[in-house]
Amino acid sequence: MSTFRGMQQPELSRKLSRLIKSENSAIGAHETAGRERAAIAAALSDWGESTEDDAVSDISDKLGVMLSEIGEQEDIFAQNLEDYRGVLKHIRNMEASVQPSRDQRQKVTDEIAKLKYKDPTSTRLTTLEHELVRAEAQNLVAEAQLSNTTRTKLKEAFDIHTAAIIERAEKQIILARHARRLLNYIDDSPVVPGDTRQAYDHEFDARQVLEDAEADLRAWEPTLDPISSSAVDAPTHVNDGRVNEPEQDVESVATGPSGVAVGNAVPSSSKQLEEPVA
C-alpha cells in the first residue's frame, strides 16, 4: 500500500519522498535502540544484585544508570532527526507543487507543435501561444521558488541533523568516560579458596561519579561552527498543490531569494541521573 502511495507522488518529488520515508525507518531504529539500551541497563542492575557481591552489585547498578542515560540520548537524537525530516518535507511539498506548472507548460508546448503540423494557419495558434506565455511565466515563478526553498531548507535540515549527531556523540562520550571511572572501584585482585575479600567501601565514590556525569551533562553546550545564510524571509505561494504567482512582476520574483534563516536548532536536554529504586 505504501508503494502505491509512493507511485501517486508527482514524479518531481518521488526521490525525496523515498528518502524521507527511509529516514522514518531510521528514526524508528534509534528509538528502538534507546528502549533496548534501557532494558539492558535494568538487566545489568538486576544481575549485579543477584551476585551477592557488594562491589559488583553497586558498580553494575551505577553502570546501568549510565547505560540508561546513553539510551536516552538515542531517543533525543531520534526527536531531532524528526525535526530534520520535517524540514525536508518542505522541499518535497514544493517539488510536488511545481510539477503541475511544468506539466502545463509542456502540455501547451505539445499542443502548439501538433497544431502547427496539422493546421499551421489555425487561428487557435495565437490563443495557444498566449497561453504558453502565461504558462512559462507561472513556471518561471515556481522554479525560482523551488530553487530558493531547496537551498535554504537543505541547509536548515542538515544543520539540525549534523548538530544532533554531534550532541549525541559528545554526551555519550561524557557518559562513557564517567562509566569507565566506575570500573576502577572493582578490586579484581585474585583470591585463593578460603580467603575473604576486602570489604567494598566505594559507595560514596561511585555515587560521586554519577553526580559528576550529571553535572557535565547539565553544563554541556554546543560548540558548533555557524551555518551561514543569505536567505531572507519571503512568502511561499502554495495553495492546494499549486504554486501561485505573487503580486510582483515575474522576473523579480524568479530571481529573488526566499526561505528562512538557518539556525543551530538542536535542543540540548539532559535529565538527572538517578539510581533505580530497588
Coordinates of N, CA and C in Angstrom, one line a residue, residues 64-73:
G64 N 24.4 0.6 35.1 CA 23.1 0.6 34.5 C 22.5 1.9 34.3
V65 N 22.7 2.8 35.3 CA 22.3 4.2 35.2 C 22.9 4.9 34.0
M66 N 24.2 4.7 33.9 CA 24.9 5.3 32.7 C 24.4 4.8 31.4
L67 N 24.2 3.5 31.3 CA 23.7 2.9 30.1 C 22.3 3.4 29.7
S68 N 21.5 3.5 30.8 CA 20.1 4.0 30.5 C 20.2 5.4 30.0
E69 N 21.0 6.3 30.5 CA 21.2 7.6 30.0 C 21.7 7.6 28.6
I70 N 22.6 6.7 28.3 CA 23.1 6.6 26.9 C 22.0 6.3 26.0
G71 N 21.1 5.4 26.4 CA 19.9 5.1 25.6 C 19.0 6.3 25.5
E72 N 18.9 7.1 26.5 CA 18.1 8.3 26.5 C 18.6 9.2 25.4
Q73 N 19.9 9.3 25.2 CA 20.5 10.2 24.2 C 20.0 9.7 22.8

